[in-house]
Coordinates of C-alpha atoms in Angstrom, one line a residue:
M12 CA 64.3 71.3 -169.6
F13 CA 65.2 74.8 -168.7
R14 CA 67.5 77.3 -170.5
F15 CA 68.2 80.9 -171.2
E16 CA 68.0 82.1 -174.8
S17 CA 70.2 85.2 -174.0
P18 CA 72.2 84.2 -171.0
Q19 CA 74.7 87.1 -171.5
Y20 CA 72.3 89.4 -169.8
L21 CA 72.6 87.4 -166.5
Y22 CA 76.0 89.2 -166.0
L23 CA 73.9 92.2 -165.0
L24 CA 73.1 90.4 -161.7
S25 CA 76.6 91.2 -160.6
V26 CA 75.5 94.8 -160.5
L27 CA 73.0 93.8 -157.8
V28 CA 75.8 92.5 -155.7
A29 CA 77.6 95.8 -156.0
L30 CA 74.3 97.6 -155.0
I31 CA 74.0 95.4 -151.9
A32 CA 77.6 96.2 -150.9
I33 CA 77.0 99.9 -151.4
H34 CA 73.7 99.8 -149.5
Y35 CA 75.3 98.2 -146.4
C36 CA 78.3 100.5 -146.6
I37 CA 76.0 103.5 -146.4
I38 CA 74.1 101.9 -143.4
Y39 CA 77.4 101.3 -141.6
K40 CA 78.5 104.9 -142.2
K41 CA 75.1 106.3 -141.0
K42 CA 75.4 104.2 -137.8
R43 CA 78.9 105.5 -137.2
Q44 CA 77.7 109.1 -137.6
V45 CA 74.8 108.5 -135.2
R46 CA 77.2 107.1 -132.6
R47 CA 79.1 110.4 -132.6
F48 CA 76.1 112.1 -131.0
G49 CA 75.8 109.6 -128.1
D50 CA 74.4 106.3 -127.1
L51 CA 72.6 104.5 -130.0
E52 CA 69.5 103.7 -128.0
L53 CA 69.1 107.3 -126.8
T54 CA 69.6 108.9 -130.2
R55 CA 66.9 106.6 -131.7
Q56 CA 64.4 108.3 -129.5
L57 CA 65.2 111.6 -131.3
F58 CA 64.0 110.0 -134.6
M59 CA 60.4 109.4 -133.7
G60 CA 58.3 108.1 -136.6
V61 CA 61.3 106.7 -138.5
S62 CA 60.8 103.0 -139.3
R63 CA 63.8 100.7 -138.7
W64 CA 62.7 97.9 -141.0
R65 CA 60.7 99.6 -143.8
P66 CA 63.6 101.1 -145.7
E67 CA 65.3 97.7 -145.6
V68 CA 62.2 96.0 -146.9
K69 CA 61.9 98.6 -149.7
F70 CA 65.5 98.1 -150.7
W71 CA 65.1 94.4 -151.0
L72 CA 61.8 94.8 -152.9
T73 CA 63.5 97.0 -155.4
L74 CA 66.5 94.7 -155.6
M75 CA 64.3 91.6 -156.3
A76 CA 62.3 93.5 -158.9
L77 CA 65.5 94.5 -160.7
A78 CA 66.6 90.8 -160.5
S79 CA 63.3 89.7 -162.0
F80 CA 63.6 92.1 -164.9
I81 CA 67.2 91.0 -165.6
V82 CA 66.1 87.3 -165.6
A83 CA 63.3 88.2 -168.0
L84 CA 65.7 90.0 -170.2
A85 CA 67.8 86.8 -170.5
R86 CA 64.6 85.1 -171.8
P87 CA 64.1 82.0 -169.7
Q88 CA 62.6 79.1 -171.6
F89 CA 61.0 75.8 -170.5
G90 CA 60.5 72.9 -172.8
T91 CA 62.2 70.0 -174.5
R92 CA 63.3 69.2 -178.0
L93 CA 61.4 65.9 -178.3
D94 CA 57.8 65.6 -177.4
T95 CA 55.9 62.3 -177.3
R96 CA 52.4 62.5 -178.6
E97 CA 49.7 59.9 -179.1
R98 CA 48.1 59.8 -182.5
M99 CA 45.6 57.5 -184.2
G100 CA 47.1 56.0 -187.3
I101 CA 48.6 53.0 -189.0
E102 CA 52.1 52.0 -190.2
A103 CA 52.3 51.5 -194.0
I104 CA 55.3 50.3 -196.0
I105 CA 55.0 50.9 -199.7
A106 CA 57.1 48.4 -201.7
L107 CA 57.5 49.8 -205.2
D108 CA 58.7 47.8 -208.2
V109 CA 61.4 49.7 -210.1
S110 CA 62.5 47.0 -212.5
N111 CA 62.9 48.0 -216.2
S112 CA 59.5 46.5 -217.0
M113 CA 57.9 49.3 -215.0
L114 CA 58.9 51.7 -217.9
A115 CA 56.3 50.1 -220.2
E116 CA 53.8 52.7 -221.4
D117 CA 50.6 50.6 -221.5
V118 CA 49.6 52.8 -218.5
K119 CA 50.2 56.5 -219.1
P120 CA 52.7 58.1 -218.9
N121 CA 54.3 54.8 -217.9
R122 CA 53.8 52.2 -215.2
L123 CA 56.4 53.7 -212.8
E124 CA 55.1 57.3 -213.1
K125 CA 51.5 56.1 -212.6
A126 CA 52.6 54.2 -209.4
K127 CA 54.3 57.4 -208.1
M128 CA 51.1 59.3 -208.6
L129 CA 49.2 56.7 -206.7
V130 CA 51.7 56.8 -203.8
S131 CA 51.8 60.6 -203.7
N132 CA 48.0 60.9 -203.5
M133 CA 48.0 58.2 -200.9
V134 CA 50.5 60.1 -198.8
N135 CA 48.4 63.3 -199.3
G136 CA 45.5 61.6 -197.6
M137 CA 47.5 60.6 -194.6
K138 CA 47.3 62.6 -191.4
D139 CA 48.4 60.6 -188.3
D140 CA 49.9 57.6 -190.1
K141 CA 53.5 56.6 -190.6
V142 CA 54.8 55.6 -194.0
G143 CA 58.0 54.1 -195.4
L144 CA 59.3 53.4 -198.9
V145 CA 61.0 50.2 -200.1
V146 CA 62.2 49.9 -203.7
F147 CA 62.9 46.5 -205.3
A148 CA 63.8 44.8 -208.5
G149 CA 66.2 41.8 -208.4
Q150 CA 67.0 43.0 -204.9
A151 CA 65.4 45.4 -202.4
F152 CA 66.5 48.2 -200.2
V153 CA 64.9 50.9 -198.0
Q154 CA 64.4 54.2 -199.8
L155 CA 62.9 56.0 -196.8
P156 CA 62.7 54.6 -193.2
I157 CA 59.2 54.7 -191.7
T158 CA 58.4 58.2 -190.7
S159 CA 55.5 60.7 -190.3
D160 CA 57.4 63.3 -192.4
Y161 CA 55.2 63.3 -195.5
V162 CA 57.2 66.0 -197.3
S163 CA 60.3 63.9 -197.2
A164 CA 58.4 60.8 -198.3
K165 CA 57.2 62.6 -201.4
M166 CA 60.6 64.0 -202.2
F167 CA 62.3 60.6 -201.9
L168 CA 59.5 59.2 -204.1
E169 CA 60.5 61.6 -206.9
T170 CA 64.0 60.3 -207.0
I171 CA 63.1 56.7 -207.7
S172 CA 64.0 55.2 -211.1
P173 CA 65.1 51.8 -212.5
S174 CA 68.7 53.2 -212.8
M175 CA 69.2 53.0 -209.1
M176 CA 69.0 49.1 -209.2
S177 CA 72.1 47.3 -210.1
V178 CA 70.3 43.9 -210.2
Q179 CA 67.3 43.7 -212.4
G180 CA 64.4 41.3 -212.1
T181 CA 61.4 41.2 -209.8
D182 CA 61.8 39.6 -206.4
V183 CA 58.5 40.4 -204.5
A184 CA 59.5 38.1 -201.6
E185 CA 62.6 40.1 -200.8
A186 CA 60.5 43.3 -200.9
I187 CA 58.0 41.9 -198.4
N188 CA 60.6 40.5 -196.1
L189 CA 62.5 43.8 -196.0
S190 CA 59.3 45.7 -195.4
M191 CA 58.6 43.4 -192.4
R192 CA 61.9 44.4 -190.9
S193 CA 61.2 48.1 -191.5
F194 CA 58.3 48.5 -189.1
T195 CA 58.7 50.1 -185.7
Q196 CA 58.8 48.0 -182.5
Q197 CA 55.6 49.5 -181.1
E198 CA 52.9 47.0 -180.2
D199 CA 49.2 47.1 -181.0
V200 CA 49.5 49.1 -184.2
S201 CA 47.9 48.2 -187.5
R202 CA 50.5 47.5 -190.2
A203 CA 50.1 46.9 -193.9
I204 CA 52.4 46.4 -196.9
F205 CA 51.4 47.9 -200.2
V206 CA 53.2 46.1 -203.1
I207 CA 53.0 48.0 -206.4
T208 CA 54.3 45.8 -209.2
D209 CA 53.5 44.4 -212.7
G210 CA 53.5 40.9 -211.2
E211 CA 56.4 39.4 -213.1
D212 CA 57.9 37.7 -210.1
N213 CA 61.0 36.0 -211.3
E214 CA 61.7 34.3 -208.0
A215 CA 58.1 33.0 -207.4
R216 CA 58.5 33.2 -203.6
G217 CA 56.1 36.1 -203.0
V218 CA 53.2 33.9 -201.9
E219 CA 55.2 32.3 -199.1
A220 CA 56.5 35.7 -197.9
A221 CA 53.0 37.1 -197.9
K222 CA 51.8 34.1 -195.8
Q223 CA 54.5 34.8 -193.2
A224 CA 53.6 38.4 -193.1
A225 CA 49.9 37.6 -192.5
A226 CA 50.8 35.2 -189.7
K227 CA 52.4 38.2 -187.9
G228 CA 49.3 40.3 -188.3
V229 CA 50.6 42.4 -191.3
R230 CA 48.2 42.6 -194.3
V231 CA 49.8 42.6 -197.8
Y232 CA 48.0 44.5 -200.5
V233 CA 49.0 44.2 -204.1
L234 CA 48.5 46.8 -206.8
G235 CA 48.9 45.3 -210.2
I236 CA 49.9 47.9 -212.8
G237 CA 50.0 47.3 -216.5
N238 CA 48.1 45.5 -219.2
P239 CA 47.6 41.7 -219.2
D240 CA 48.2 41.8 -223.0
G241 CA 51.6 43.3 -222.5
A242 CA 53.6 46.2 -223.9
P243 CA 57.2 46.7 -225.0
I244 CA 59.8 48.2 -222.7
P245 CA 61.3 51.4 -224.0
I246 CA 65.0 52.3 -223.5
P247 CA 65.1 55.8 -222.1
G248 CA 66.5 58.5 -224.4
T249 CA 66.8 56.2 -227.4
G250 CA 63.3 55.7 -228.9
Q251 CA 64.0 52.0 -229.1
Y252 CA 62.8 49.0 -227.1
I253 CA 64.5 46.3 -225.1
I254 CA 65.2 43.1 -227.2
D255 CA 66.1 39.6 -226.1
E256 CA 69.1 37.6 -227.2
E257 CA 67.4 36.5 -230.3
G258 CA 66.6 40.1 -231.3
N259 CA 62.9 40.0 -230.5
T260 CA 61.2 42.8 -228.8
V261 CA 60.6 42.0 -225.1
I262 CA 56.9 42.2 -224.2
S263 CA 56.1 42.8 -220.4
K264 CA 52.7 41.5 -219.3
L265 CA 50.9 42.1 -216.1
S266 CA 50.6 38.8 -214.2
E267 CA 47.2 39.3 -212.5
E268 CA 47.1 35.7 -211.3
M269 CA 50.4 36.1 -209.4
C270 CA 49.2 39.4 -207.9
R271 CA 45.9 37.9 -206.6
E272 CA 47.7 34.9 -205.1
I273 CA 50.1 37.1 -203.2
A274 CA 47.3 39.4 -202.0
S275 CA 45.2 36.4 -200.9
A276 CA 48.1 34.8 -199.0
G277 CA 48.8 38.1 -197.3
N278 CA 45.1 38.5 -196.1
G279 CA 44.8 41.7 -198.2
S280 CA 43.2 42.5 -201.5
Y281 CA 44.2 42.9 -205.1
I282 CA 43.7 46.3 -206.9
Y283 CA 44.1 46.6 -210.7
V284 CA 45.7 49.8 -211.8
D285 CA 44.8 51.2 -215.2
N286 CA 44.5 54.7 -216.7
S287 CA 41.3 55.5 -214.8
S288 CA 41.1 56.8 -211.2
S289 CA 39.3 53.7 -209.8
A290 CA 42.5 52.3 -208.3
Q291 CA 43.1 55.4 -206.3
K292 CA 39.6 55.3 -204.8
K293 CA 39.9 51.6 -203.9
L294 CA 43.3 52.2 -202.4
S295 CA 41.9 55.0 -200.2
E296 CA 39.1 52.7 -199.1
Q297 CA 41.5 50.0 -198.1
V298 CA 43.6 52.4 -196.1
D299 CA 40.5 53.7 -194.3
R300 CA 39.3 50.2 -193.4
L301 CA 42.5 49.4 -191.6
A302 CA 42.0 49.7 -187.8
K303 CA 43.4 52.9 -186.4
A304 CA 45.4 52.4 -183.2
K305 CA 47.1 54.9 -180.9
M306 CA 50.7 55.5 -182.0
E307 CA 53.5 57.3 -180.2
S308 CA 55.3 59.9 -182.2
Q309 CA 58.4 61.8 -181.3
I310 CA 58.1 65.4 -182.6
Y311 CA 60.2 68.5 -182.3
S312 CA 58.8 71.2 -180.0
E313 CA 60.3 74.6 -179.5
Y314 CA 61.2 76.0 -176.1
D315 CA 58.3 78.2 -174.7
E316 CA 59.1 81.7 -173.5
Q317 CA 58.6 82.2 -169.8
F318 CA 59.8 85.8 -169.4
Q319 CA 56.3 87.1 -168.8
G320 CA 56.1 85.5 -165.4
F321 CA 59.3 87.2 -164.2
I322 CA 58.1 90.5 -165.5
L323 CA 54.9 90.1 -163.6
I324 CA 56.8 89.2 -160.4
G325 CA 59.0 92.3 -160.9
L326 CA 55.9 94.5 -161.4
L327 CA 54.3 93.2 -158.3
L328 CA 57.4 93.8 -156.3
L329 CA 57.6 97.4 -157.6
L330 CA 54.0 97.9 -156.7
L331 CA 54.6 96.9 -153.2
D332 CA 57.6 99.2 -153.1
V333 CA 55.5 102.1 -154.3
F334 CA 52.7 101.5 -151.7
L335 CA 55.1 100.9 -148.8
I336 CA 56.1 104.3 -147.1
E337 CA 59.4 104.6 -145.3
R338 CA 58.1 106.4 -142.2
E339 CA 55.7 104.9 -139.6
S340 CA 52.4 106.6 -140.5
K341 CA 48.7 106.2 -140.0
T342 CA 48.0 107.2 -143.6
T343 CA 47.0 104.6 -146.1
W344 CA 49.5 103.1 -148.5
F345 CA 47.7 104.6 -151.5
G346 CA 48.4 108.1 -150.2
N347 CA 52.1 107.3 -150.6
L348 CA 51.7 106.8 -154.3
F349 CA 51.5 110.5 -154.9
R350 CA 54.3 111.6 -152.6
R351 CA 57.3 113.4 -154.0
G352 CA 59.3 111.2 -156.3
R353 CA 56.6 108.6 -156.7
P354 CA 55.6 109.7 -160.3
V355 CA 58.9 108.2 -161.4
A356 CA 57.9 104.8 -159.9
T357 CA 54.4 105.2 -161.5
V358 CA 56.0 105.8 -164.9
M359 CA 58.2 102.7 -164.5
L360 CA 55.2 100.7 -163.5
L361 CA 53.3 101.7 -166.7
F362 CA 56.4 101.1 -168.8
F363 CA 56.9 97.6 -167.7
S364 CA 53.2 96.9 -168.0
V365 CA 53.4 97.9 -171.7
M366 CA 56.4 95.6 -172.1
A367 CA 54.5 92.7 -170.5
V368 CA 51.6 93.0 -173.0
A369 CA 53.7 93.9 -176.1
Q370 CA 53.6 91.5 -179.0
T371 CA 56.8 89.7 -179.5
D372 CA 58.2 87.5 -182.3
R373 CA 57.6 84.5 -180.1
D374 CA 53.9 85.1 -180.1
Y375 CA 53.9 85.1 -183.9
I376 CA 56.0 81.9 -183.9
R377 CA 53.6 80.1 -181.6
R378 CA 50.6 81.1 -183.7
G379 CA 52.5 79.9 -186.8
N380 CA 53.3 76.6 -185.1
R381 CA 49.6 76.0 -184.3
L382 CA 48.7 76.7 -188.0
M383 CA 51.4 74.3 -189.1
R384 CA 49.9 71.5 -186.9
D385 CA 46.6 72.2 -188.5
S386 CA 48.2 72.0 -192.0
V387 CA 47.3 75.6 -192.8
Y388 CA 50.8 76.3 -194.3
D389 CA 50.1 79.6 -196.1
K390 CA 48.7 81.3 -193.0
A391 CA 51.6 79.9 -191.0
Q392 CA 54.0 81.4 -193.5
V393 CA 52.4 84.8 -192.8
E394 CA 52.9 84.5 -189.1
Y395 CA 56.5 83.5 -189.4
Q396 CA 57.1 86.5 -191.7
K397 CA 55.6 88.8 -189.0
A398 CA 58.0 87.2 -186.5
I399 CA 60.9 88.0 -188.8
E400 CA 59.7 91.6 -189.1
K401 CA 59.8 91.8 -185.3
D402 CA 63.2 90.2 -185.0
N403 CA 65.2 89.3 -188.1
T404 CA 68.0 87.7 -186.0
N405 CA 65.9 84.9 -184.6
P406 CA 66.9 81.6 -186.4
I407 CA 63.8 79.8 -185.3
S408 CA 61.6 82.2 -187.3
H409 CA 63.7 81.6 -190.5
F410 CA 63.8 77.8 -189.9
N411 CA 60.0 77.5 -189.4
L412 CA 59.3 79.8 -192.4
G413 CA 61.5 77.5 -194.5
N414 CA 59.4 74.5 -193.3
A415 CA 56.2 76.3 -194.2
L416 CA 57.5 77.1 -197.7
L417 CA 58.7 73.6 -198.1
Y418 CA 55.3 72.2 -197.4
Q419 CA 54.0 74.4 -200.1
N420 CA 56.5 73.0 -202.6
K421 CA 58.5 76.2 -202.6
A422 CA 61.9 74.5 -202.3
E423 CA 64.0 77.4 -203.6
D424 CA 62.5 79.9 -201.2
A425 CA 62.8 77.4 -198.4
M426 CA 66.5 76.9 -199.0
K427 CA 67.1 80.7 -198.6
E428 CA 65.4 80.7 -195.2
Y429 CA 67.4 77.6 -194.2
E430 CA 70.6 79.2 -195.2
T431 CA 69.8 82.3 -193.1
A432 CA 68.8 80.2 -190.1
A433 CA 72.1 78.2 -190.4
R434 CA 74.1 81.5 -190.3
L435 CA 72.2 82.7 -187.2
E436 CA 71.7 79.5 -185.2
K437 CA 74.1 78.7 -182.3
D438 CA 72.3 75.7 -180.8
K439 CA 73.8 72.5 -182.2
T440 CA 70.7 70.4 -182.1
R441 CA 68.6 72.9 -184.1
L442 CA 71.6 73.5 -186.4
A443 CA 71.7 69.8 -187.2
Q444 CA 68.0 69.8 -188.1
I445 CA 68.5 72.8 -190.4
Y446 CA 71.3 71.1 -192.3
H447 CA 69.2 67.9 -192.4
N448 CA 66.3 69.7 -194.1
M449 CA 68.7 71.4 -196.5
G450 CA 70.1 68.0 -197.4
V451 CA 66.6 66.7 -198.1
V452 CA 65.8 69.5 -200.5
L453 CA 69.1 69.1 -202.3
Q454 CA 68.8 65.4 -202.5
S455 CA 65.3 65.7 -204.0
A456 CA 66.8 68.1 -206.6
K457 CA 69.5 65.4 -207.3
Q458 CA 72.3 67.7 -206.2
F459 CA 73.9 64.9 -204.4
D460 CA 77.3 66.6 -203.8
K461 CA 75.7 69.5 -202.0
A462 CA 73.3 67.2 -200.1
V463 CA 76.3 65.1 -198.9
A464 CA 77.9 68.3 -197.6
C465 CA 74.7 69.3 -195.7
Y466 CA 74.3 65.9 -194.2
R467 CA 77.9 66.0 -193.0
N468 CA 77.3 69.3 -191.3
S469 CA 74.2 67.9 -189.7
L470 CA 76.0 64.9 -188.3
R471 CA 78.8 67.0 -187.0
N472 CA 76.3 68.8 -184.8
D473 CA 74.2 65.7 -184.0
P474 CA 75.9 62.4 -184.7
T475 CA 73.0 60.4 -183.2
N476 CA 70.4 61.1 -185.9
D477 CA 69.8 57.8 -187.7
E478 CA 67.7 59.4 -190.5
T479 CA 70.5 61.8 -191.3
R480 CA 73.1 59.0 -191.4
Y481 CA 70.8 57.0 -193.8
N482 CA 70.2 60.0 -196.1
Y483 CA 73.9 60.7 -196.1
A484 CA 74.8 57.2 -197.1
L485 CA 72.1 57.2 -199.8
S486 CA 73.2 60.5 -201.2
L487 CA 76.9 59.4 -201.1
F488 CA 75.9 56.2 -203.0
Q489 CA 74.1 58.2 -205.7
L490 CA 77.0 60.7 -206.0
K491 CA 79.5 57.9 -206.5
K492 CA 77.2 56.2 -209.0
N493 CA 76.8 59.4 -211.0
Q494 CA 80.5 60.1 -210.9
G495 CA 81.1 56.5 -212.1
G496 CA 78.7 57.0 -214.9
Q497 CA 80.3 60.4 -215.8
D498 CA 83.7 58.7 -215.8
N499 CA 82.4 56.1 -218.2
Q500 CA 80.9 58.8 -220.4
D501 CA 84.2 60.7 -220.4
Q502 CA 86.0 57.5 -221.4
Q503 CA 83.5 56.9 -224.2
K504 CA 83.9 60.5 -225.4
R505 CA 87.7 60.1 -225.3
R506 CA 87.5 56.9 -227.3
Q507 CA 85.1 58.5 -229.8
R508 CA 87.3 61.5 -230.1
S509 CA 90.3 59.3 -230.6
R510 CA 88.5 57.4 -233.3
R511 CA 87.4 60.6 -235.0
E512 CA 91.0 61.9 -234.9
T513 CA 92.3 58.6 -236.3
G514 CA 89.6 58.7 -239.0
A515 CA 90.4 62.4 -239.7
A516 CA 94.1 61.6 -240.1
A517 CA 93.4 58.7 -242.5
T518 CA 91.0 60.9 -244.5
A519 CA 93.7 63.6 -244.6
A520 CA 96.3 61.1 -245.8
A521 CA 93.9 59.8 -248.4
T522 CA 93.1 63.3 -249.5
T523 CA 96.7 64.2 -249.8
G524 CA 97.4 61.1 -252.0
Q525 CA 94.4 62.0 -254.1
E526 CA 95.7 65.6 -254.5
G527 CA 99.1 64.2 -255.5
R528 CA 97.5 62.0 -258.1
T529 CA 95.4 64.8 -259.4
A530 CA 98.5 67.1 -259.7
A531 CA 100.4 64.3 -261.5
T532 CA 97.6 63.9 -264.0
A533 CA 97.4 67.6 -264.6
T534 CA 101.2 67.7 -265.3
A535 CA 100.9 64.8 -267.8
A536 CA 98.0 66.6 -269.5
G537 CA 100.1 69.7 -269.7
A538 CA 102.9 67.7 -271.3
D539 CA 100.5 66.2 -273.8
E540 CA 99.3 69.7 -274.7
S541 CA 102.8 71.0 -275.2
R542 CA 103.6 68.2 -277.5
E543 CA 100.5 69.0 -279.5
C544 CA 101.8 72.5 -279.9

């Protein structure tokens, strides 16, 4: 794909058209003046040594050199937004149990937080793999579609909690079936499902689902988290535990037998998760054992600058113009370089040579991109900052710097760069990507109202992005859920306020009556005293 980054400079080409018109007008007038002296062929014999074609060639050489410099000034770029690359990796879906029983604290800090740490460390060890997140309890849904964007995966992981599930329970079969539908359509790729649960499968269909997955070549690994002896389930923010209908404290126990059966049926293995780091090592070993296959990945690649070639062409044309003399002569072309007026051409040649080798912001951006691909994010940040120092108005520099900061968990600084890039960017495709990344940052910070606004802006510029549509729907769901919860809290506060006001009124009435009785008693006592007098 070809484009100009600064196409407004192409209007300067109209100046060349004017120069051509002026040039041929001058030639026409010269011919008319020559005809006044006599026959054109006879008068040409008076101009011995004057070349008929060299001035014309020199004019067109200069004109083409100017055209090359104008095209270079418009910054021609070649490239494409999507680049397909082959990588060696696997596709892994992590199915995470988020039922209330995962809040049990027999594994520190609790089962769910321990599971998140396992997944986060697992993602940190990935390089060329794709990962997706499925959360489940009594039902299951996709938290993150399968992707190679590990930063987004870790951000979405942090937002997981039991409160996002409206139906409690533990349906492992639904989680496995949904995970099977979440893989890509690419063939000859190793796929695995990692189920992290406490094994309390209320539906008892997990073994059959694991068998069906294994029949399609997908391994099912089960990470059992918790204590077989069980632990109570705390109610967040209350300091109390969940009780059953009879008032007894509910004890959640790890069902290792169920976990082993599912793992065996899924042609995988069972890993017991406790407070030690042994589960993390075993998980890494299992991931490494999976066969690595070539995977196609669509990645964003910036347009490469190609102005250097046009500058080089212009310099070569100017060089030819300098060496080519106008008169027919037996002297060498190099002798013409030092004729009167030629130092100006020499200075121009040196000036454009310096321009050709000068460091541009694009050079720093390309170096930063290479460092990003090598996961050297701090050094990539330095290169992008140098690019911004060269040209503070280039939105690509700010956008890439935001990405480098985001990979270093500097979300606040990344947002500032994204906001700057959004103000400067004119290309709709890149603008959509900027707003998408801003939405991811805000969504991970649970600022769902702002995240929804960013995703909307992204979809306005690129309505075809499926990941943006999914993130938008998820943020909108969380926003409505939070608003519903806030409305319920407001209603509860209003009811409590009403009860307090009613109680206060009753207390005031009772106090008034008591004060009346006290006053009456005092009056009676006074009457008694007066009688005694």
